[in-house]
Coordinates of N, CA and C and ligand atoms in Angstrom, one line a residue:
X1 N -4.2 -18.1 -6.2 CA -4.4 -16.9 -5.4 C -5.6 -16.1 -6.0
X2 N -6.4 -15.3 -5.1 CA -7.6 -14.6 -5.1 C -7.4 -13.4 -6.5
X3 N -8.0 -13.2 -7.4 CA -7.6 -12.5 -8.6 C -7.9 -10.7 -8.1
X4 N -8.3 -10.6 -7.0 CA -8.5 -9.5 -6.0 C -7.5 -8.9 -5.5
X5 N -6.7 -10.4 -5.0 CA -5.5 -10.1 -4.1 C -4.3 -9.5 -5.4
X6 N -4.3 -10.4 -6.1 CA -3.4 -10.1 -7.1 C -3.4 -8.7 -8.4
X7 N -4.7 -8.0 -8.5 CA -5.1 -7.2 -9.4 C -4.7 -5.7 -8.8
X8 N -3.2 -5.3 -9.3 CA -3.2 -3.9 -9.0 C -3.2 -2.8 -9.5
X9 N -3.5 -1.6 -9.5 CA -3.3 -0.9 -10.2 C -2.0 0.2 -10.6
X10 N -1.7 -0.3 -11.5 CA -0.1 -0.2 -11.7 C 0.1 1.4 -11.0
X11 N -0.8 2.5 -12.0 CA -0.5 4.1 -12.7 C -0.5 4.1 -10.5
X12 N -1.5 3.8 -10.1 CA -1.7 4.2 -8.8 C -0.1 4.1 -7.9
X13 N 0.5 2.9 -8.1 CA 1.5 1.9 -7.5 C 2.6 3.6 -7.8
X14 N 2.8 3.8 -9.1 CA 3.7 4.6 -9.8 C 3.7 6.3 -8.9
X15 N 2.3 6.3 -8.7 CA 1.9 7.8 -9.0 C 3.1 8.2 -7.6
X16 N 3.2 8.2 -6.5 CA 4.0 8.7 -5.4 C 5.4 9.1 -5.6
X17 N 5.9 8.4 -6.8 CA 7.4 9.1 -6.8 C 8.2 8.8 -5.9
X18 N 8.5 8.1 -5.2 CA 8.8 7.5 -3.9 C 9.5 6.1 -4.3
X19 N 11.2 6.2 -4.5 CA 11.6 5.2 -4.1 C 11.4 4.0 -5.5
X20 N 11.8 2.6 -5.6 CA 11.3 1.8 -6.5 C 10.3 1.7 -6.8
X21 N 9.4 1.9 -7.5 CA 7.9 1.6 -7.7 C 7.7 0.0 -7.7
X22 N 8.6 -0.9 -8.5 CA 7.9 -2.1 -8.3 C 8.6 -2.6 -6.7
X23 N 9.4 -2.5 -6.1 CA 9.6 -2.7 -4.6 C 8.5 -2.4 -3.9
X24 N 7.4 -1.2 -4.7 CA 6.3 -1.0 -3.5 C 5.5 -1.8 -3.8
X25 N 5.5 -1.6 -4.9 CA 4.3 -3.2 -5.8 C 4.4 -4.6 -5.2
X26 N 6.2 -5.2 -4.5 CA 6.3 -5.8 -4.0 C 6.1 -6.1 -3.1
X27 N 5.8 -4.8 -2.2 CA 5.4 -4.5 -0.8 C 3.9 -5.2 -0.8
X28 N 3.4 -3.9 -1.6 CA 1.8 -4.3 -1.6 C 1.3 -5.5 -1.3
X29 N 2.2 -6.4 -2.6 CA 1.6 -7.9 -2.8 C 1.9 -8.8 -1.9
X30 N 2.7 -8.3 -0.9 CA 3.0 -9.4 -0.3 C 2.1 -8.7 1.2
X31 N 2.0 -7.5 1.7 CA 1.3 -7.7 2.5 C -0.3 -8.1 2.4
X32 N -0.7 -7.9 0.9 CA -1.9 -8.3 0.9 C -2.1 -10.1 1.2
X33 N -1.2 -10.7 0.6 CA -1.2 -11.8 0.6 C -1.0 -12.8 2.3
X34 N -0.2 -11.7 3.3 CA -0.3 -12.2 4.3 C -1.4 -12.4 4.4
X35 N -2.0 -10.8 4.8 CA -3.3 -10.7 5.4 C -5.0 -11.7 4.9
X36 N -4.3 -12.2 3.7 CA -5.7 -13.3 3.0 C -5.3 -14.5 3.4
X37 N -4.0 -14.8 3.7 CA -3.5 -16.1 4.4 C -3.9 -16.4 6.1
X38 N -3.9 -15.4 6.4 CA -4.1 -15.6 8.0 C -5.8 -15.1 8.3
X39 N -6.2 -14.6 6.8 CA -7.6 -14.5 7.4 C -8.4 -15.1 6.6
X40 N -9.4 -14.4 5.4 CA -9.9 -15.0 4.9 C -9.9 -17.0 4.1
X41 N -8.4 -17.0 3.9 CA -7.9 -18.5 2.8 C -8.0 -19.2 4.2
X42 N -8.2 -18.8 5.2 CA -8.1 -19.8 6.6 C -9.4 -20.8 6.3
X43 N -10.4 -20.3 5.7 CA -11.4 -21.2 5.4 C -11.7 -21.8 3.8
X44 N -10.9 -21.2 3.2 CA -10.4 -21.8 1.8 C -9.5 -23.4 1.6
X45 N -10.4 -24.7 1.8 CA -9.5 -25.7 1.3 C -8.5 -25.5 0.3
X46 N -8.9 -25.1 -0.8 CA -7.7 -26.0 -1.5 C -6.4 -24.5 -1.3
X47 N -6.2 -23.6 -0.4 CA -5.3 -22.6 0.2 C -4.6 -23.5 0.8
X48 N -5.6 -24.1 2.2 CA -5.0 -25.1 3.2 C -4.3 -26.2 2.9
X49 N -4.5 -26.5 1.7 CA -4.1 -27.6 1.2 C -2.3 -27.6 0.5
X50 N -2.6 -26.1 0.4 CA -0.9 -26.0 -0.8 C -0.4 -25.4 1.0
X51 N -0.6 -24.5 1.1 CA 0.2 -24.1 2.5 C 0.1 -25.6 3.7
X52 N -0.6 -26.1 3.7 CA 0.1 -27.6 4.3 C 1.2 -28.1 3.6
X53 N 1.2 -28.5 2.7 CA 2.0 -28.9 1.9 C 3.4 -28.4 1.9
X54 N 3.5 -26.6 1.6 CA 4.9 -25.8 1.6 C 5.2 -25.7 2.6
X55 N 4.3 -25.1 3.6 CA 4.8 -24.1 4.7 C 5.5 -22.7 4.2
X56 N 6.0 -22.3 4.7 CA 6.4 -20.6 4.3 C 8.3 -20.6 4.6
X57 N 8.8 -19.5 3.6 CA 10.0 -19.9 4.6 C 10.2 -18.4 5.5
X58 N 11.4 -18.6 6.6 CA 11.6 -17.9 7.4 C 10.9 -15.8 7.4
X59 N 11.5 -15.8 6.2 CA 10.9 -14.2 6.1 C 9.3 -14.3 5.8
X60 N 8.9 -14.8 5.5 CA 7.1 -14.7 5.2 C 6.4 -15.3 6.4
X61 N 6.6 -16.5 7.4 CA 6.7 -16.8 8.4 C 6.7 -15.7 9.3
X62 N 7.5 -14.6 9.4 CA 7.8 -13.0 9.9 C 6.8 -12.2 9.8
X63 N 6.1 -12.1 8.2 CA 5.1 -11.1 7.6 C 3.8 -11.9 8.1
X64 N 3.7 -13.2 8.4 CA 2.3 -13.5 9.0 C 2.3 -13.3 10.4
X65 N 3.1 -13.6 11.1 CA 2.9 -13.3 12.6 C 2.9 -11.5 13.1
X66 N 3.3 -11.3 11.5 CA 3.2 -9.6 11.8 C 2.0 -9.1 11.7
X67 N 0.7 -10.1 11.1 CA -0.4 -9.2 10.9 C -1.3 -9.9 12.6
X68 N -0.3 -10.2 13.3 CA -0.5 -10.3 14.7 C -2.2 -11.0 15.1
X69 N -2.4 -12.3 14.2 CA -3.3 -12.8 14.2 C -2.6 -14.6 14.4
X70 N -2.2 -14.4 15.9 CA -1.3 -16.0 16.3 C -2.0 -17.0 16.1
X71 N -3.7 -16.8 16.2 CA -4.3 -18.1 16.4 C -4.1 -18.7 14.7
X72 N -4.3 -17.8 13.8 CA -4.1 -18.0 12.4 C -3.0 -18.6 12.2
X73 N -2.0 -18.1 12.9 CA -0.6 -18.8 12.4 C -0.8 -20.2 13.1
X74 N -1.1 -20.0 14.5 CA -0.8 -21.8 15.0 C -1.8 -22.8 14.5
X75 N -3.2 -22.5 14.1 CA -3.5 -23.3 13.1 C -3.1 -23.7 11.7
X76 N -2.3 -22.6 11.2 CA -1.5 -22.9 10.1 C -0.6 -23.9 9.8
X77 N 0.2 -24.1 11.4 CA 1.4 -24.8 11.6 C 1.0 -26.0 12.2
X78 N 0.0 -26.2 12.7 CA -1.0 -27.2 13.2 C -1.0 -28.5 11.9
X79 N -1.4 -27.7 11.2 CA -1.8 -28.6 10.2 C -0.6 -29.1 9.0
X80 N 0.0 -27.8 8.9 CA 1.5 -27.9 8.3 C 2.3 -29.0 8.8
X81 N 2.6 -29.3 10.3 CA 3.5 -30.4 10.9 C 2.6 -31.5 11.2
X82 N 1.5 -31.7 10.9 CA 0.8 -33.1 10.7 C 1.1 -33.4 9.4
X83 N 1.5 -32.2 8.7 CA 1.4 -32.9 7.0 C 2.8 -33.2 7.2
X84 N 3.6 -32.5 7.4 CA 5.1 -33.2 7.5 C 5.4 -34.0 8.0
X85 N 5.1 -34.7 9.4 CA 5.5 -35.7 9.8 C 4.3 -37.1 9.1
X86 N 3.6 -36.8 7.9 CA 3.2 -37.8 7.5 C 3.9 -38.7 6.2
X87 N 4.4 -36.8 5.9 CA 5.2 -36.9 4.7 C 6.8 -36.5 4.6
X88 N 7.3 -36.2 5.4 CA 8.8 -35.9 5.1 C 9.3 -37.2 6.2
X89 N 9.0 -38.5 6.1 CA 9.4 -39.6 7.0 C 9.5 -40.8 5.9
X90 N 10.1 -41.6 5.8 CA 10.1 -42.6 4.8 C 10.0 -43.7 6.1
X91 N 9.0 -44.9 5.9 CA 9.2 -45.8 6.9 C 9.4 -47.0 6.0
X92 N 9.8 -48.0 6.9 CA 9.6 -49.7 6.1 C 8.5 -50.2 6.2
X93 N 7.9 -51.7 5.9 CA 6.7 -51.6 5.6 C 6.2 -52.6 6.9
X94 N 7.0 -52.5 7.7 CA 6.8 -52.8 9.7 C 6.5 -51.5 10.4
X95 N 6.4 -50.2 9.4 CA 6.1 -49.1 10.3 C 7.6 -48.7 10.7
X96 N 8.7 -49.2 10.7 CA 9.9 -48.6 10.9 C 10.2 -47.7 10.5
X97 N 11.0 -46.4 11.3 CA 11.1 -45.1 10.7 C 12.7 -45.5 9.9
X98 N 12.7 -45.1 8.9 CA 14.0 -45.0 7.6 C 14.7 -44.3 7.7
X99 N 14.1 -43.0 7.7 CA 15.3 -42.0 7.1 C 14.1 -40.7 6.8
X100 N 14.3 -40.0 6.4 CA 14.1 -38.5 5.7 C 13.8 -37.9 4.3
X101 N 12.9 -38.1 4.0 CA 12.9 -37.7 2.3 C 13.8 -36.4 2.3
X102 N 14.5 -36.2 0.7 CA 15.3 -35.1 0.6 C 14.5 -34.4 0.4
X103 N 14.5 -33.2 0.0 CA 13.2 -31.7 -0.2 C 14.8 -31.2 -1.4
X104 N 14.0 -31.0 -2.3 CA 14.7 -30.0 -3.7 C 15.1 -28.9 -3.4
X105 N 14.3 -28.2 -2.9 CA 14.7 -26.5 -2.3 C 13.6 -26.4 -1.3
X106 N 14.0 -25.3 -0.6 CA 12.9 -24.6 0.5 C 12.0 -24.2 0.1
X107 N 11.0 -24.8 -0.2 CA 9.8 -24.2 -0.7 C 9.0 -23.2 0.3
X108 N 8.1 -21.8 -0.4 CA 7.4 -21.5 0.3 C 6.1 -20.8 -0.7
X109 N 4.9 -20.9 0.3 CA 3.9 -21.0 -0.1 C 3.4 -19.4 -1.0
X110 N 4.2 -18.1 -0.4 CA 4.0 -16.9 -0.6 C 5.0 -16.8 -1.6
X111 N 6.3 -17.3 -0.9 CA 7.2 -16.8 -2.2 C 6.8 -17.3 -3.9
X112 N 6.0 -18.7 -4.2 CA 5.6 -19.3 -5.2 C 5.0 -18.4 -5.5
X113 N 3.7 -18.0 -5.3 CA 2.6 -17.0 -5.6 C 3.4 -15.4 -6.0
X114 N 4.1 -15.0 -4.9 CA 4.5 -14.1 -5.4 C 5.5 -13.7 -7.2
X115 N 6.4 -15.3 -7.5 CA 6.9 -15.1 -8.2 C 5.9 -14.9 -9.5
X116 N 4.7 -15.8 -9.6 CA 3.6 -15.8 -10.5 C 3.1 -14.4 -11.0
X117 N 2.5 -13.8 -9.5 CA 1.8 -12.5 -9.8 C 3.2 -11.4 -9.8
X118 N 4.3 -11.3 -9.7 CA 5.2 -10.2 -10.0 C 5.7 -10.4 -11.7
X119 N 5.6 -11.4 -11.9 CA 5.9 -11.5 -13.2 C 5.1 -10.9 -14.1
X120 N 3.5 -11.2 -14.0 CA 2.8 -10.9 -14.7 C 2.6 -9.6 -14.4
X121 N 2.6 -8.6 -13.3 CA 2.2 -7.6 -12.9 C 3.5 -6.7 -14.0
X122 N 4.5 -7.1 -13.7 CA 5.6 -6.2 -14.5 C 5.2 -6.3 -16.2
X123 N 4.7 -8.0 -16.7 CA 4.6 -7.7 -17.5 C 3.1 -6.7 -18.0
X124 N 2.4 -6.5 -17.2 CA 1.4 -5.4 -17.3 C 1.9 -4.0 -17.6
X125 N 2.7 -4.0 -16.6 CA 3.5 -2.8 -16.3 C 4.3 -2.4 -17.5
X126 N 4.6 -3.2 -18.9 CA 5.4 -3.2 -20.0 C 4.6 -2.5 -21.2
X127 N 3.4 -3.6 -20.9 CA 2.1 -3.0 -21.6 C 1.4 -1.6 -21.4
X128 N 1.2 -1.6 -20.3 CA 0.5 -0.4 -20.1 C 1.6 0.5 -20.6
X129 N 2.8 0.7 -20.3 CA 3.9 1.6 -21.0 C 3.5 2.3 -22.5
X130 N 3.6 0.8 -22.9 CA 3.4 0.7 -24.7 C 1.8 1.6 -25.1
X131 N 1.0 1.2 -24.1 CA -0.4 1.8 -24.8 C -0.7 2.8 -24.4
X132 N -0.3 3.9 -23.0 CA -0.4 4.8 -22.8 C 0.7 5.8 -22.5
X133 N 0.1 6.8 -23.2 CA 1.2 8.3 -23.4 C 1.6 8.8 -21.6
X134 N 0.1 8.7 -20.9 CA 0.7 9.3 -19.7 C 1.3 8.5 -18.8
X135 N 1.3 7.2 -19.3 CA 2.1 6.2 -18.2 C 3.5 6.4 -18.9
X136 N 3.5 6.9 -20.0 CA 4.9 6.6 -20.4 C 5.6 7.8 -19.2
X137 N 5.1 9.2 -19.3 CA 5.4 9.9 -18.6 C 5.6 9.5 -17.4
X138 N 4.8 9.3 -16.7 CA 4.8 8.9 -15.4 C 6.2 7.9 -15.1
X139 N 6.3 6.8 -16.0 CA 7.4 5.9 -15.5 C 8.9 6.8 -15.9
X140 N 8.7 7.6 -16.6 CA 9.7 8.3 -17.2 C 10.1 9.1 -15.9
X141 N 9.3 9.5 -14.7 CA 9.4 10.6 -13.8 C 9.7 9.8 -12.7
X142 N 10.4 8.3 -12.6 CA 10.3 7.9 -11.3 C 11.6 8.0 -10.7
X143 N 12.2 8.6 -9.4 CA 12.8 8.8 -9.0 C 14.1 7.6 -9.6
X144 N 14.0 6.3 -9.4 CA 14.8 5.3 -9.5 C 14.4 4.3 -9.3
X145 N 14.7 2.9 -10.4 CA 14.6 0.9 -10.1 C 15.2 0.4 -9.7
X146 N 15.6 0.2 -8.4 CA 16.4 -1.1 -8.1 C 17.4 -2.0 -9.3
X147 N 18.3 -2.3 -9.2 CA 19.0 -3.0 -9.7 C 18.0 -3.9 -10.0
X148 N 17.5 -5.1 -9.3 CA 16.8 -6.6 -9.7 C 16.0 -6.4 -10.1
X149 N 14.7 -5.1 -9.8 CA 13.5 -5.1 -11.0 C 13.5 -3.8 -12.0
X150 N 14.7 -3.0 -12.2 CA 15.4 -2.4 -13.3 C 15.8 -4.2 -14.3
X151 N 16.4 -4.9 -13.9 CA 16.8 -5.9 -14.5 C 15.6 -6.9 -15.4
X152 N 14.1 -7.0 -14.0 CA 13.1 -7.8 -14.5 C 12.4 -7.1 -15.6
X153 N 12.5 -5.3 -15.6 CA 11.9 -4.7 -16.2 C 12.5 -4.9 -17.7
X154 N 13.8 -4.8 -18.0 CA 14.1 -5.0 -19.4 C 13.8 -6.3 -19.7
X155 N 14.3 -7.5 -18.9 CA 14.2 -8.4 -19.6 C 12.5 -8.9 -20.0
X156 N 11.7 -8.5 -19.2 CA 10.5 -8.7 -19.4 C 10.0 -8.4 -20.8
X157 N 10.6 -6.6 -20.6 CA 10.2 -6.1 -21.9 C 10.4 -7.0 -23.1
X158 N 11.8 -7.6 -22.8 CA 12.1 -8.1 -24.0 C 11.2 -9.0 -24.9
X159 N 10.3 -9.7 -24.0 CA 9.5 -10.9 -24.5 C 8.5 -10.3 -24.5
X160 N 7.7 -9.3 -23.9 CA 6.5 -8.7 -24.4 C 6.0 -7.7 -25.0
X161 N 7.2 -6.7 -25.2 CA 6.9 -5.3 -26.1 C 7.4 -5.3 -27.5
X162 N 6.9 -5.0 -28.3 CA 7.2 -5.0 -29.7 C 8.8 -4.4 -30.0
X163 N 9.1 -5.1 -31.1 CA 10.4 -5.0 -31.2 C 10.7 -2.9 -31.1
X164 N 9.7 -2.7 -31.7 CA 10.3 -0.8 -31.9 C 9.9 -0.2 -30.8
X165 N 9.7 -0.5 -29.6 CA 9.3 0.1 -28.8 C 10.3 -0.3 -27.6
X166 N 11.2 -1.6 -28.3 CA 12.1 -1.7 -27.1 C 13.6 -1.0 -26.9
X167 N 14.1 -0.3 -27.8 CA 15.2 0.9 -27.0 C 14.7 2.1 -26.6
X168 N 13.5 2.4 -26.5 CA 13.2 3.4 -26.2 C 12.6 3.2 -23.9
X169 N 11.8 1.6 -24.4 CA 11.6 1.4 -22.9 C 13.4 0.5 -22.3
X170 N 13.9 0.1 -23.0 CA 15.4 -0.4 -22.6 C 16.3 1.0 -21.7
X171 N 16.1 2.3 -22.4 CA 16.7 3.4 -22.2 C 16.5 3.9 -21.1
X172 N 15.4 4.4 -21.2 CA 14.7 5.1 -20.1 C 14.7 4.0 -18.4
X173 N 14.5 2.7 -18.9 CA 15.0 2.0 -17.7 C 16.4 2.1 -17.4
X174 N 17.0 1.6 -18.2 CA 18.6 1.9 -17.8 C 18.9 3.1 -17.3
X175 N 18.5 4.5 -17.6 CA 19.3 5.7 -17.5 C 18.8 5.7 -15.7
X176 N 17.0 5.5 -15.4 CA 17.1 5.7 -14.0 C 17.6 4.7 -12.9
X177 N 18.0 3.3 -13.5 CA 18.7 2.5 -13.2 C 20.0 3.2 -12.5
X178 N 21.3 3.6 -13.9 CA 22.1 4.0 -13.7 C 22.5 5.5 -12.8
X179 N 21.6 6.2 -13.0 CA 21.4 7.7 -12.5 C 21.8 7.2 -10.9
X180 N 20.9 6.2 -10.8 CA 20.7 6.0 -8.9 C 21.6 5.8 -8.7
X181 N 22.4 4.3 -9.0 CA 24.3 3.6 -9.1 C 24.9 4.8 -8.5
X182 N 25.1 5.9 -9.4 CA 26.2 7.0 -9.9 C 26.0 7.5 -8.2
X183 N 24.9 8.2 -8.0 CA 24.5 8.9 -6.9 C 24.9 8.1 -5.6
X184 N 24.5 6.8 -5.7 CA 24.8 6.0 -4.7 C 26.1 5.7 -4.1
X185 N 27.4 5.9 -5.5 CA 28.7 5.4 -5.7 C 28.9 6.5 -4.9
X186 N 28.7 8.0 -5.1 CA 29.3 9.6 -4.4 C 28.8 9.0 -3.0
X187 N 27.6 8.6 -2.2 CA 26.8 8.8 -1.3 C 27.7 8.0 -0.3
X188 N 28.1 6.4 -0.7 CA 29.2 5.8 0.1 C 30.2 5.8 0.2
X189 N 30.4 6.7 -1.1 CA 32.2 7.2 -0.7 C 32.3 8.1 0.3
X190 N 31.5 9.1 0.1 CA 31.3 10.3 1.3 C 31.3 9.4 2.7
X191 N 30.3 8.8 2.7 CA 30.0 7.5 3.7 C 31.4 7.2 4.6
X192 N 32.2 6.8 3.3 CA 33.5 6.3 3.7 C 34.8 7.5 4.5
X193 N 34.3 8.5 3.6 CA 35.4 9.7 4.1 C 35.0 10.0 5.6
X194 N 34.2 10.1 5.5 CA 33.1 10.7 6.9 C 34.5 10.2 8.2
X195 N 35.1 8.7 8.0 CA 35.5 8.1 9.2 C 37.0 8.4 9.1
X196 N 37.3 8.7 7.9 CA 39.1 9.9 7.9 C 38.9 10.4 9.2
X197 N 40.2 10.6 9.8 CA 40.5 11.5 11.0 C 40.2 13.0 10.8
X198 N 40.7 13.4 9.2 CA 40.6 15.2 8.7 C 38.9 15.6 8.8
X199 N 38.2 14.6 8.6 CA 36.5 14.8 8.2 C 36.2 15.4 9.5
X200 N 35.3 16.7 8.8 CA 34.6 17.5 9.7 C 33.4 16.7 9.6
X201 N 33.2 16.4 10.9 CA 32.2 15.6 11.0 C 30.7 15.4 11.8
X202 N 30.7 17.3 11.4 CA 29.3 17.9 11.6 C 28.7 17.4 11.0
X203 N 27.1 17.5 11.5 CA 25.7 17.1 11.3 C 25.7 17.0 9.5
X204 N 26.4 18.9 9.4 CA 25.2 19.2 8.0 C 26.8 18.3 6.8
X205 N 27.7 18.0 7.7 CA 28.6 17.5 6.1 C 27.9 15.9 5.8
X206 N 27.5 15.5 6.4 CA 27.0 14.2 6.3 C 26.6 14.0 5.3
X207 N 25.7 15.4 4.3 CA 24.8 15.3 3.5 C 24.1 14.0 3.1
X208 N 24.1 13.3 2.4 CA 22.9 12.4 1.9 C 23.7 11.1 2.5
X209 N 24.9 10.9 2.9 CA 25.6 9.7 2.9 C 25.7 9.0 4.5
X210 N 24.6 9.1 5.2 CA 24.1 8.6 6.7 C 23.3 7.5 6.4
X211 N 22.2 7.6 5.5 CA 21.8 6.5 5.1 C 22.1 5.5 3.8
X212 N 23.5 5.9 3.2 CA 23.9 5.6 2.2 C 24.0 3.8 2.2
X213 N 24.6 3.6 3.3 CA 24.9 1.7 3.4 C 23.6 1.2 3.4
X214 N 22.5 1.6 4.0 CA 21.3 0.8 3.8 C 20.3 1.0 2.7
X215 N 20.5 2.1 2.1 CA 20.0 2.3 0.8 C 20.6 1.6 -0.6
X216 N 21.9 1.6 -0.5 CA 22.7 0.5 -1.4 C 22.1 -0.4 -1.3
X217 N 22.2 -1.3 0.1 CA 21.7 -2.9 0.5 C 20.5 -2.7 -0.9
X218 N 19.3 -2.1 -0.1 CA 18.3 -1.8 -0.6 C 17.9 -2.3 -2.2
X219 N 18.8 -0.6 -3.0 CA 19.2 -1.1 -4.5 C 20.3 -2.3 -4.8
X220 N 20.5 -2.9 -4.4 CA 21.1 -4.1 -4.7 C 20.4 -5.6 -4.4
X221 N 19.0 -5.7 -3.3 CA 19.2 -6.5 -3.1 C 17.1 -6.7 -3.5
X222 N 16.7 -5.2 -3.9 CA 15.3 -5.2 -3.5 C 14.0 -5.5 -2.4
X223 N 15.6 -5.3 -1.6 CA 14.9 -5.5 -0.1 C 15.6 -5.0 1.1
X224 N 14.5 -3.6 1.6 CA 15.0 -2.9 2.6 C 15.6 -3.5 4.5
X225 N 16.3 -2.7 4.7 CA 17.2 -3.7 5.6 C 16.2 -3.3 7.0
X226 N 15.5 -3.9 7.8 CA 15.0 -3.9 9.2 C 15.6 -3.4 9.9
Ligands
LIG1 ZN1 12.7 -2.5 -6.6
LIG2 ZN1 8.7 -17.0 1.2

């Protein structure tokens, strides 16, 4: 992938306060990545060559038809199911059709790339921590991490921040980790009372817990519900 597409700038990603910061980071990268898939890498061989090869699975398949450029996708798929039916057919050697090669897992061409550049981007994200005073601030000020990249963030740390620098980034990830949990645990219980027969079940008692089921999903799964 394009070292364009993939190069972000973290402090920027951070600065809004808004929500998971690497979920947005995840955002980012993956809409950038449609939009170079369906436009630009359309004339990039060796792109066409791995997306022949994977194809995409169902949810990224979604994010390209979203950047509402169909001729890009049916040329995509054009070429994608000539490569499949050259290669996911085992024949005999009369040209007889066999059977089906098995496939290991669902491969897809975005999700590969993505796993690449989110890795490394967090581990940037660890770095930059360690060498700057106002990013420390800054990550120290973020609303809350998702469960799964609260999770990538420690363990990452673990392999790339110096040993003395790691309870202090361990901590601070955990506490906005956990802070959110606590908040979220009150927000679905409320959630839950709300449907008691005694619940007054005006507008303003709802307080925060109307959106509480889909913001759980959310922190639990690192990925907002449609
Ligand atoms: Zn997240
Ligand atoms: Zn995918």
């Amino acid at each position: 992938m394009r070292a364009d597409i993939t190069s972000i700038p973290i402090s920027e990603v951070f600065e809004p306060k808004d929500g998971c910061p690497i979920c947005r980071l995840h955002a980012i990268l993956e809409e950038r990545m449609a939009s170079y898939i369906t436009g630009p890498a359309m004339m990039e061989p060796d792109i066409r060559q791995e997306t022949n090869r994977l194809g995409f699975c169902h949810g990224h398949y979604r994010k390209l038809l979203a950047q509402r450029k169909r001729l890009s996708v049916g040329l995509i798929l054009e070429s994608h199911l000539k490569e499949l039916e050259k290669n996911a057919f085992t024949t005999s050697l009369t040209g007889k059709l066999k059977g089906m090669q098995a496939k290991a897992k669902e491969d897809c061409f975005v999700c590969q790339q993505l796993d690449t550049s989110m890795h490394q981007l967090i581990s940037n994200t660890c770095h930059l921590w360690a060498r700057e005073k106002d990013f420390r601030a800054l990550y120290a000020e973020q609303p809350y991490f998702c469960l799964p990249h609260g999770r990538m963030l420690v363990n990452t740390a673990l392999s790339v921040l110096p040993k003395k620098l790691q309870p202090d980034f361990q901590q601070i990830t955990a506490e906005r980790t956990r802070e959110y949990l606590q908040a979220l645990q009150e927000d679905v219980s409320h959630f839950c009372k709300m449907f008691d027969y005694r619940s007054d079940k005006s507008e303003e008692n709802w307080g925060n817990a109307k959106d509480s089921i889909e913001r759980a999903i959310a922190f639990l799964t690192a990925e907002e519900i449609e």
